[in-house]
């Protein structure tokens, strides 16, 4: 009886915590050493904002983040002015609903065991905006593999890179067409198979113990694709970053489409399942870049609607609701995007 009462008191205390109180709580030393299901249990017992869940692929997801040194703020010369666009913003917004004919917006990528989130998220936003700017007439995807392997100024390939530099690469060099692993009718599909076992999906093979090596830059298209690499390019028009301003970021997404956001990654991100993610700040693993496609409010908590690139059986069918308005884990201070030539 005493045990039941104690558990009820703990549950009541957890549910009554505000975000501010939760973030201000000291982290016990033992919690920094927890792993696996024990860590998942700790997370679920100490907050009620979201549900954590363990899966065998969690460790692989945690590896597939870029090194923290790529978590840099964009050059201030490219930050757009913090202006009021005089737009009435809705309480909730989902780019998939505003631009339903743009299939790239609602497609969850799988970066496999490569720290290519910076290239995958940038290419995804380029693809979305190319479709949006063409009123749905151009459905081509920008190749994340072309960016990953050929953008020398972007970073270190599968060890991480800068998504902002990817947009300048598209302006200066163009990006050939791409798509998922083994996509036949494009120049350069994604280089790596979705490793591990995923729900209702073909099994290609296990995840490697270490990161995949970065693909070599090959200025040619795959066999049986009848367009030359140099003639298959998608070009960027401009690139810019957004100020650390919640409203301005929302205005940009509402008007022009998804954007790339980068943030510091902690151990609890990989085990997110549903709800509004609020990190406990334990065990920083590196940095991660994602695509922000909208926003909303759940149980009184404001969130960004984010498409991750860890397959659609991670998180909430590939998505995460991420605390909004507090620059949580630095996400609102590192938002970049661009427009495409149509």
mmCIF file of C-alpha atoms in Angstrom:
data_model
loop_
_atom_site.group_PDB
_atom_site.id
_atom_site.type_symbol
_atom_site.label_atom_id
_atom_site.label_comp_id
_atom_site.label_asym_id
_atom_site.label_seq_id
_atom_site.Cartn_x
_atom_site.Cartn_y
_atom_site.Cartn_z
ATOM 1 C CA UNK A 1 0.000 0.000 0.000
ATOM 2 C CA UNK A 2 2.807 2.402 0.925
ATOM 3 C CA UNK A 3 4.537 1.687 -2.408
ATOM 4 C CA UNK A 4 1.354 2.448 -4.365
ATOM 5 C CA UNK A 5 0.826 5.718 -2.497
ATOM 6 C CA UNK A 6 4.452 6.716 -3.105
ATOM 7 C CA UNK A 7 4.134 6.051 -6.839
ATOM 8 C CA UNK A 8 0.940 8.072 -7.009
ATOM 9 C CA UNK A 9 2.626 10.984 -5.250
ATOM 10 C CA UNK A 10 5.547 10.853 -7.683
ATOM 11 C CA UNK A 11 3.190 10.777 -10.668
ATOM 12 C CA UNK A 12 1.238 13.720 -9.286
ATOM 13 C CA UNK A 13 4.426 15.712 -8.757
ATOM 14 C CA UNK A 14 5.652 15.010 -12.300
ATOM 15 C CA UNK A 15 2.374 16.062 -13.899
ATOM 16 C CA UNK A 16 2.250 19.315 -11.965
ATOM 17 C CA UNK A 17 5.691 20.482 -13.109
ATOM 18 C CA UNK A 18 5.865 23.361 -15.545
ATOM 19 C CA UNK A 19 8.517 23.403 -18.275
ATOM 20 C CA UNK A 20 10.438 26.029 -16.343
ATOM 21 C CA UNK A 21 10.390 23.918 -13.176
ATOM 22 C CA UNK A 22 11.401 20.789 -15.052
ATOM 23 C CA UNK A 23 14.361 22.495 -16.736
ATOM 24 C CA UNK A 24 15.473 24.053 -13.451
ATOM 25 C CA UNK A 25 15.584 20.742 -11.556
ATOM 26 C CA UNK A 26 19.083 19.458 -10.718
ATOM 27 C CA UNK A 27 20.046 16.240 -12.484
ATOM 28 C CA UNK A 28 21.080 13.460 -10.083
ATOM 29 C CA UNK A 29 24.493 11.964 -10.713
ATOM 30 C CA UNK A 30 23.146 8.449 -11.271
ATOM 31 C CA UNK A 31 20.922 9.652 -14.114
ATOM 32 C CA UNK A 32 23.929 10.700 -16.188
ATOM 33 C CA UNK A 33 25.098 7.085 -16.268
ATOM 34 C CA UNK A 34 21.823 5.404 -17.223
ATOM 35 C CA UNK A 35 21.436 3.657 -20.580
ATOM 36 C CA UNK A 36 18.909 1.511 -22.409
ATOM 37 C CA UNK A 37 15.516 0.793 -20.855
ATOM 38 C CA UNK A 38 16.672 2.129 -17.486
ATOM 39 C CA UNK A 39 17.197 5.561 -19.027
ATOM 40 C CA UNK A 40 13.844 5.417 -20.818
ATOM 41 C CA UNK A 41 12.144 4.597 -17.526
ATOM 42 C CA UNK A 42 13.910 7.513 -15.824
ATOM 43 C CA UNK A 43 12.751 9.947 -18.532
ATOM 44 C CA UNK A 44 9.140 8.765 -18.381
ATOM 45 C CA UNK A 45 9.070 8.883 -14.586
ATOM 46 C CA UNK A 46 10.379 12.446 -14.309
ATOM 47 C CA UNK A 47 8.277 14.343 -16.845
ATOM 48 C CA UNK A 48 4.877 14.158 -18.548
ATOM 49 C CA UNK A 49 5.440 16.325 -21.635
ATOM 50 C CA UNK A 50 6.265 13.410 -23.914
ATOM 51 C CA UNK A 51 6.584 9.637 -23.946
ATOM 52 C CA UNK A 52 9.952 7.955 -24.404
ATOM 53 C CA UNK A 53 10.318 4.487 -25.889
ATOM 54 C CA UNK A 54 13.310 2.219 -26.370
ATOM 55 C CA UNK A 55 14.033 0.308 -29.581
ATOM 56 C CA UNK A 56 17.036 -1.713 -30.773
ATOM 57 C CA UNK A 57 17.893 1.037 -33.291
ATOM 58 C CA UNK A 58 18.185 3.794 -30.697
ATOM 59 C CA UNK A 59 21.958 3.507 -30.412
ATOM 60 C CA UNK A 60 22.312 3.716 -34.182
ATOM 61 C CA UNK A 61 20.136 6.821 -34.321
ATOM 62 C CA UNK A 62 22.298 8.392 -31.641
ATOM 63 C CA UNK A 63 25.398 7.730 -33.757
ATOM 64 C CA UNK A 64 23.870 9.344 -36.819
ATOM 65 C CA UNK A 65 24.263 12.886 -35.565
ATOM 66 C CA UNK A 66 26.860 15.347 -36.692
ATOM 67 C CA UNK A 67 29.756 16.501 -34.589
ATOM 68 C CA UNK A 68 29.018 19.414 -32.290
ATOM 69 C CA UNK A 69 31.571 21.716 -33.947
ATOM 70 C CA UNK A 70 29.185 22.066 -36.887
ATOM 71 C CA UNK A 71 26.616 23.615 -34.549
ATOM 72 C CA UNK A 72 27.626 27.106 -35.660
ATOM 73 C CA UNK A 73 25.518 30.203 -36.077
ATOM 74 C CA UNK A 74 25.228 31.440 -39.680
ATOM 75 C CA UNK A 75 27.145 34.531 -40.759
ATOM 76 C CA UNK A 76 25.232 37.578 -39.533
ATOM 77 C CA UNK A 77 25.617 39.194 -42.965
ATOM 78 C CA UNK A 78 23.036 36.734 -44.268
ATOM 79 C CA UNK A 79 20.431 37.142 -41.522
ATOM 80 C CA UNK A 80 17.223 38.598 -42.932
ATOM 81 C CA UNK A 81 15.824 41.609 -41.153
ATOM 82 C CA UNK A 82 13.475 41.002 -38.263
ATOM 83 C CA UNK A 83 10.528 42.677 -39.937
ATOM 84 C CA UNK A 84 6.792 42.418 -39.390
ATOM 85 C CA UNK A 85 5.301 40.945 -42.541
ATOM 86 C CA UNK A 86 1.825 41.824 -41.256
ATOM 87 C CA UNK A 87 0.664 38.217 -41.558
ATOM 88 C CA UNK A 88 -2.076 36.759 -39.391
ATOM 89 C CA UNK A 89 -0.581 33.484 -38.231
ATOM 90 C CA UNK A 90 -2.850 30.580 -37.210
ATOM 91 C CA UNK A 91 -2.409 28.801 -33.884
ATOM 92 C CA UNK A 92 -1.480 25.630 -35.749
ATOM 93 C CA UNK A 93 0.066 25.181 -39.178
ATOM 94 C CA UNK A 94 1.199 22.188 -41.229
ATOM 95 C CA UNK A 95 2.986 22.704 -44.569
ATOM 96 C CA UNK A 96 1.751 19.287 -45.725
ATOM 97 C CA UNK A 97 -1.787 20.630 -45.650
ATOM 98 C CA UNK A 98 -1.093 23.998 -47.300
ATOM 99 C CA UNK A 99 0.851 22.424 -50.175
ATOM 100 C CA UNK A 100 -0.683 18.923 -50.508
ATOM 101 C CA UNK A 101 0.612 18.395 -54.059
ATOM 102 C CA UNK A 102 4.238 18.614 -52.920
ATOM 103 C CA UNK A 103 4.957 15.016 -51.937
ATOM 104 C CA UNK A 104 8.494 15.808 -50.802
ATOM 105 C CA UNK A 105 7.141 17.787 -47.836
ATOM 106 C CA UNK A 106 5.460 14.745 -46.327
ATOM 107 C CA UNK A 107 8.199 12.227 -47.139
ATOM 108 C CA UNK A 108 10.316 11.114 -44.185
ATOM 109 C CA UNK A 109 13.934 10.477 -45.158
ATOM 110 C CA UNK A 110 16.310 7.873 -43.738
ATOM 111 C CA UNK A 111 19.906 9.076 -43.444
ATOM 112 C CA UNK A 112 21.054 5.603 -42.331
ATOM 113 C CA UNK A 113 24.253 5.371 -40.280
ATOM 114 C CA UNK A 114 25.777 8.571 -41.645
ATOM 115 C CA UNK A 115 25.906 12.004 -40.020
ATOM 116 C CA UNK A 116 24.378 13.494 -43.146
ATOM 117 C CA UNK A 117 21.427 15.209 -41.481
ATOM 118 C CA UNK A 118 22.813 18.578 -42.656
ATOM 119 C CA UNK A 119 22.727 17.494 -46.320
ATOM 120 C CA UNK A 120 19.486 15.520 -46.072
ATOM 121 C CA UNK A 121 17.555 18.340 -44.380
ATOM 122 C CA UNK A 122 18.927 21.006 -46.750
ATOM 123 C CA UNK A 123 18.146 18.926 -49.855
ATOM 124 C CA UNK A 124 14.679 18.200 -48.480
ATOM 125 C CA UNK A 125 13.919 21.901 -47.981
ATOM 126 C CA UNK A 126 15.260 22.686 -51.474
ATOM 127 C CA UNK A 127 12.965 20.013 -52.931
ATOM 128 C CA UNK A 128 9.961 21.336 -50.991
ATOM 129 C CA UNK A 129 10.544 24.908 -52.038
ATOM 130 C CA UNK A 130 11.164 24.018 -55.671
ATOM 131 C CA UNK A 131 7.728 22.387 -55.694
ATOM 132 C CA UNK A 132 6.074 25.244 -53.799
ATOM 133 C CA UNK A 133 7.594 27.942 -56.015
ATOM 134 C CA UNK A 134 6.490 26.071 -59.161
ATOM 135 C CA UNK A 135 2.937 25.673 -57.830
ATOM 136 C CA UNK A 136 3.395 21.927 -57.694
ATOM 137 C CA UNK A 137 4.536 21.505 -61.295
ATOM 138 C CA UNK A 138 8.127 20.511 -60.443
ATOM 139 C CA UNK A 139 8.340 17.416 -58.257
ATOM 140 C CA UNK A 140 12.085 16.769 -58.613
ATOM 141 C CA UNK A 141 14.131 16.197 -55.474
ATOM 142 C CA UNK A 142 17.522 17.766 -54.921
ATOM 143 C CA UNK A 143 20.122 15.037 -54.328
ATOM 144 C CA UNK A 144 21.349 14.869 -50.741
ATOM 145 C CA UNK A 145 24.121 12.540 -51.917
ATOM 146 C CA UNK A 146 25.389 15.119 -54.419
ATOM 147 C CA UNK A 147 25.622 17.681 -51.606
ATOM 148 C CA UNK A 148 27.071 15.176 -49.134
ATOM 149 C CA UNK A 149 29.870 14.033 -51.432
ATOM 150 C CA UNK A 150 30.669 17.074 -53.586
ATOM 151 C CA UNK A 151 30.268 20.135 -51.353
ATOM 152 C CA UNK A 152 33.868 20.614 -50.198
ATOM 153 C CA UNK A 153 33.067 23.750 -48.210
ATOM 154 C CA UNK A 154 30.166 22.203 -46.315
ATOM 155 C CA UNK A 155 32.047 20.126 -43.767
ATOM 156 C CA UNK A 156 33.111 16.518 -43.396
ATOM 157 C CA UNK A 157 30.444 14.449 -45.123
ATOM 158 C CA UNK A 158 29.185 11.646 -42.869
ATOM 159 C CA UNK A 159 30.949 13.222 -39.884
ATOM 160 C CA UNK A 160 28.803 16.350 -40.173
ATOM 161 C CA UNK A 161 28.464 19.603 -42.053
ATOM 162 C CA UNK A 162 26.759 22.960 -42.298
ATOM 163 C CA UNK A 163 23.297 23.051 -43.908
ATOM 164 C CA UNK A 164 23.673 26.773 -44.670
ATOM 165 C CA UNK A 165 26.713 26.020 -46.859
ATOM 166 C CA UNK A 166 24.600 23.485 -48.774
ATOM 167 C CA UNK A 167 22.293 26.257 -49.964
ATOM 168 C CA UNK A 168 25.269 28.227 -51.311
ATOM 169 C CA UNK A 169 26.510 25.065 -53.015
ATOM 170 C CA UNK A 170 23.164 24.861 -54.817
ATOM 171 C CA UNK A 171 23.528 28.496 -55.919
ATOM 172 C CA UNK A 172 27.109 28.179 -57.172
ATOM 173 C CA UNK A 173 27.190 24.633 -58.550
ATOM 174 C CA UNK A 174 23.641 23.373 -58.751
ATOM 175 C CA UNK A 175 22.480 20.041 -57.329
ATOM 176 C CA UNK A 176 21.496 17.095 -59.481
ATOM 177 C CA UNK A 177 18.237 15.195 -58.975
ATOM 178 C CA UNK A 178 17.981 12.624 -56.223
ATOM 179 C CA UNK A 179 15.639 10.416 -54.269
ATOM 180 C CA UNK A 180 15.506 7.535 -51.786
ATOM 181 C CA UNK A 181 17.961 4.636 -51.885
ATOM 182 C CA UNK A 182 17.853 2.834 -55.270
ATOM 183 C CA UNK A 183 15.364 5.297 -56.786
ATOM 184 C CA UNK A 184 15.741 4.541 -60.531
ATOM 185 C CA UNK A 185 14.628 7.689 -62.362
ATOM 186 C CA UNK A 186 17.006 10.231 -60.847
ATOM 187 C CA UNK A 187 20.666 11.130 -61.223
ATOM 188 C CA UNK A 188 21.950 10.343 -57.715
ATOM 189 C CA UNK A 189 19.648 8.536 -55.261
ATOM 190 C CA UNK A 190 20.641 8.357 -51.597
ATOM 191 C CA UNK A 191 23.889 6.421 -51.208
ATOM 192 C CA UNK A 192 23.008 4.275 -48.165
ATOM 193 C CA UNK A 193 20.289 1.731 -47.531
ATOM 194 C CA UNK A 194 17.903 2.135 -44.547
ATOM 195 C CA UNK A 195 19.911 -0.049 -42.178
ATOM 196 C CA UNK A 196 18.370 -2.254 -39.536
ATOM 197 C CA UNK A 197 14.852 -3.631 -39.408
ATOM 198 C CA UNK A 198 11.949 -1.250 -39.869
ATOM 199 C CA UNK A 199 8.233 -1.861 -39.584
ATOM 200 C CA UNK A 200 6.606 -3.083 -42.809
ATOM 201 C CA UNK A 201 9.711 -2.256 -44.850
ATOM 202 C CA UNK A 202 12.173 -4.276 -46.879
ATOM 203 C CA UNK A 203 15.225 -5.388 -44.916
ATOM 204 C CA UNK A 204 18.425 -4.363 -46.715
ATOM 205 C CA UNK A 205 20.915 -5.300 -44.019
ATOM 206 C CA UNK A 206 22.214 -4.444 -40.565
ATOM 207 C CA UNK A 207 23.624 -1.095 -39.543
ATOM 208 C CA UNK A 208 27.409 -0.933 -39.610
ATOM 209 C CA UNK A 209 29.188 -0.644 -36.275
ATOM 210 C CA UNK A 210 30.691 2.689 -37.333
ATOM 211 C CA UNK A 211 29.497 5.497 -39.599
ATOM 212 C CA UNK A 212 29.407 4.856 -43.324
ATOM 213 C CA UNK A 213 32.367 6.433 -45.145
ATOM 214 C CA UNK A 214 31.456 9.559 -47.101
ATOM 215 C CA UNK A 215 30.754 8.704 -50.770
ATOM 216 C CA UNK A 216 33.283 9.903 -53.317
ATOM 217 C CA UNK A 217 32.260 12.873 -55.436
ATOM 218 C CA UNK A 218 31.367 11.497 -58.849
ATOM 219 C CA UNK A 219 30.174 13.984 -61.423
ATOM 220 C CA UNK A 220 28.063 11.488 -63.272
ATOM 221 C CA UNK A 221 24.605 10.002 -62.941
ATOM 222 C CA UNK A 222 23.724 6.401 -62.164
ATOM 223 C CA UNK A 223 23.568 3.850 -64.957
ATOM 224 C CA UNK A 224 20.401 3.734 -67.073
ATOM 225 C CA UNK A 225 19.623 7.371 -66.273
ATOM 226 C CA UNK A 226 19.730 9.079 -69.651
ATOM 227 C CA UNK A 227 20.530 12.670 -68.637
ATOM 228 C CA UNK A 228 24.088 13.937 -68.247
ATOM 229 C CA UNK A 229 25.109 15.125 -64.767
ATOM 230 C CA UNK A 230 25.828 18.670 -65.962
ATOM 231 C CA UNK A 231 22.390 18.895 -67.573
ATOM 232 C CA UNK A 232 20.498 17.556 -64.570
ATOM 233 C CA UNK A 233 21.062 20.433 -62.167
ATOM 234 C CA UNK A 234 18.640 22.194 -59.830
ATOM 235 C CA UNK A 235 19.884 25.660 -58.856
ATOM 236 C CA UNK A 236 19.378 27.756 -55.778
ATOM 237 C CA UNK A 237 18.439 31.418 -56.115
ATOM 238 C CA UNK A 238 19.447 32.763 -52.700
ATOM 239 C CA UNK A 239 20.270 31.650 -49.153
ATOM 240 C CA UNK A 240 19.556 33.311 -45.835
ATOM 241 C CA UNK A 241 19.260 32.656 -42.128
ATOM 242 C CA UNK A 242 16.487 33.812 -39.849
ATOM 243 C CA UNK A 243 16.777 35.797 -36.614
ATOM 244 C CA UNK A 244 16.253 34.097 -33.275
ATOM 245 C CA UNK A 245 12.618 35.133 -33.355
ATOM 246 C CA UNK A 246 9.734 32.676 -33.066
ATOM 247 C CA UNK A 247 7.258 34.830 -34.994
ATOM 248 C CA UNK A 248 9.659 35.570 -37.842
ATOM 249 C CA UNK A 249 10.413 31.860 -38.282
ATOM 250 C CA UNK A 250 6.690 31.100 -38.350
ATOM 251 C CA UNK A 251 6.120 33.816 -40.944
ATOM 252 C CA UNK A 252 8.819 32.326 -43.158
ATOM 253 C CA UNK A 253 7.387 28.804 -43.012
ATOM 254 C CA UNK A 254 3.830 30.020 -43.546
ATOM 255 C CA UNK A 255 4.803 32.133 -46.564
ATOM 256 C CA UNK A 256 7.593 30.235 -48.303
ATOM 257 C CA UNK A 257 7.675 26.712 -46.917
ATOM 258 C CA UNK A 258 9.804 24.517 -44.634
ATOM 259 C CA UNK A 259 13.161 25.579 -43.192
ATOM 260 C CA UNK A 260 16.209 23.832 -41.714
ATOM 261 C CA UNK A 261 16.790 24.037 -37.969
ATOM 262 C CA UNK A 262 19.828 22.761 -36.049
ATOM 263 C CA UNK A 263 20.064 22.005 -32.350
ATOM 264 C CA UNK A 264 22.185 20.373 -29.652
ATOM 265 C CA UNK A 265 21.281 16.704 -29.243
ATOM 266 C CA UNK A 266 20.939 15.012 -25.864
ATOM 267 C CA UNK A 267 20.382 11.331 -25.127
ATOM 268 C CA UNK A 268 16.631 11.711 -24.598
ATOM 269 C CA UNK A 269 16.000 12.872 -28.181
ATOM 270 C CA UNK A 270 16.683 9.440 -29.688
ATOM 271 C CA UNK A 271 14.078 7.789 -27.435
ATOM 272 C CA UNK A 272 11.260 10.297 -28.182
ATOM 273 C CA UNK A 273 7.979 8.646 -29.166
ATOM 274 C CA UNK A 274 5.130 11.171 -28.899
ATOM 275 C CA UNK A 275 4.128 14.375 -27.143
ATOM 276 C CA UNK A 276 6.089 17.644 -26.918
ATOM 277 C CA UNK A 277 9.810 17.031 -26.594
ATOM 278 C CA UNK A 278 11.485 18.912 -23.733
ATOM 279 C CA UNK A 279 15.081 17.824 -23.194
ATOM 280 C CA UNK A 280 16.451 17.118 -19.744
ATOM 281 C CA UNK A 281 19.927 18.145 -20.907
ATOM 282 C CA UNK A 282 21.582 14.842 -19.960
ATOM 283 C CA UNK A 283 24.399 13.354 -22.061
ATOM 284 C CA UNK A 284 24.951 15.645 -25.041
ATOM 285 C CA UNK A 285 25.765 13.563 -28.115
ATOM 286 C CA UNK A 286 26.467 16.208 -30.738
ATOM 287 C CA UNK A 287 24.251 18.255 -33.043
ATOM 288 C CA UNK A 288 21.459 17.516 -35.497
ATOM 289 C CA UNK A 289 19.758 19.265 -38.421
ATOM 290 C CA UNK A 290 16.075 18.746 -39.204
ATOM 291 C CA UNK A 291 13.264 20.149 -41.336
ATOM 292 C CA UNK A 292 10.689 22.361 -39.599
ATOM 293 C CA UNK A 293 7.347 22.170 -41.417
ATOM 294 C CA UNK A 294 4.912 23.834 -39.017
ATOM 295 C CA UNK A 295 3.848 24.453 -35.441
ATOM 296 C CA UNK A 296 1.049 23.952 -32.958
ATOM 297 C CA UNK A 297 -0.012 23.718 -29.319
ATOM 298 C CA UNK A 298 -0.526 20.531 -27.308
ATOM 299 C CA UNK A 299 -1.694 20.472 -23.687
ATOM 300 C CA UNK A 300 -0.788 24.133 -23.411
ATOM 301 C CA UNK A 301 2.744 23.642 -24.748
ATOM 302 C CA UNK A 302 3.804 25.379 -27.953
ATOM 303 C CA UNK A 303 5.770 23.213 -30.354
ATOM 304 C CA UNK A 304 7.525 23.123 -33.716
ATOM 305 C CA UNK A 305 6.362 20.333 -36.038
ATOM 306 C CA UNK A 306 9.580 18.734 -37.251
ATOM 307 C CA UNK A 307 10.329 16.051 -39.835
ATOM 308 C CA UNK A 308 13.306 14.008 -38.733
ATOM 309 C CA UNK A 309 15.449 11.829 -41.047
ATOM 310 C CA UNK A 310 15.585 8.595 -39.034
ATOM 311 C CA UNK A 311 12.897 6.659 -40.951
ATOM 312 C CA UNK A 312 9.157 6.820 -40.322
ATOM 313 C CA UNK A 313 9.150 4.275 -37.505
ATOM 314 C CA UNK A 314 11.158 6.612 -35.281
ATOM 315 C CA UNK A 315 9.264 9.010 -33.029
ATOM 316 C CA UNK A 316 5.737 9.919 -34.034
ATOM 317 C CA UNK A 317 5.764 8.327 -37.512
ATOM 318 C CA UNK A 318 9.035 10.086 -38.269
ATOM 319 C CA UNK A 319 8.050 13.423 -36.715
ATOM 320 C CA UNK A 320 8.726 15.162 -33.424
ATOM 321 C CA UNK A 321 6.895 17.980 -31.689
ATOM 322 C CA UNK A 322 9.697 20.147 -30.306
ATOM 323 C CA UNK A 323 9.288 22.823 -27.621
ATOM 324 C CA UNK A 324 8.769 26.205 -29.316
ATOM 325 C CA UNK A 325 9.455 29.775 -28.271
ATOM 326 C CA UNK A 326 12.306 29.250 -25.818
ATOM 327 C CA UNK A 327 15.184 28.548 -28.236
ATOM 328 C CA UNK A 328 15.204 25.062 -26.746
ATOM 329 C CA UNK A 329 18.558 23.337 -27.380
ATOM 330 C CA UNK A 330 19.420 26.308 -29.604
ATOM 331 C CA UNK A 331 17.001 25.421 -32.395
ATOM 332 C CA UNK A 332 15.573 28.904 -33.006
ATOM 333 C CA UNK A 333 18.980 30.560 -33.253
ATOM 334 C CA UNK A 334 20.129 28.350 -36.138
ATOM 335 C CA UNK A 335 17.395 28.395 -38.767
ATOM 336 C CA UNK A 336 18.426 28.647 -42.428
ATOM 337 C CA UNK A 337 16.754 28.330 -45.793
ATOM 338 C CA UNK A 338 16.738 29.694 -49.348
ATOM 339 C CA UNK A 339 14.753 29.984 -52.538
ATOM 340 C CA UNK A 340 15.205 28.055 -55.774
ATOM 341 C CA UNK A 341 15.443 29.020 -59.427
ATOM 342 C CA UNK A 342 12.289 27.886 -61.205
#
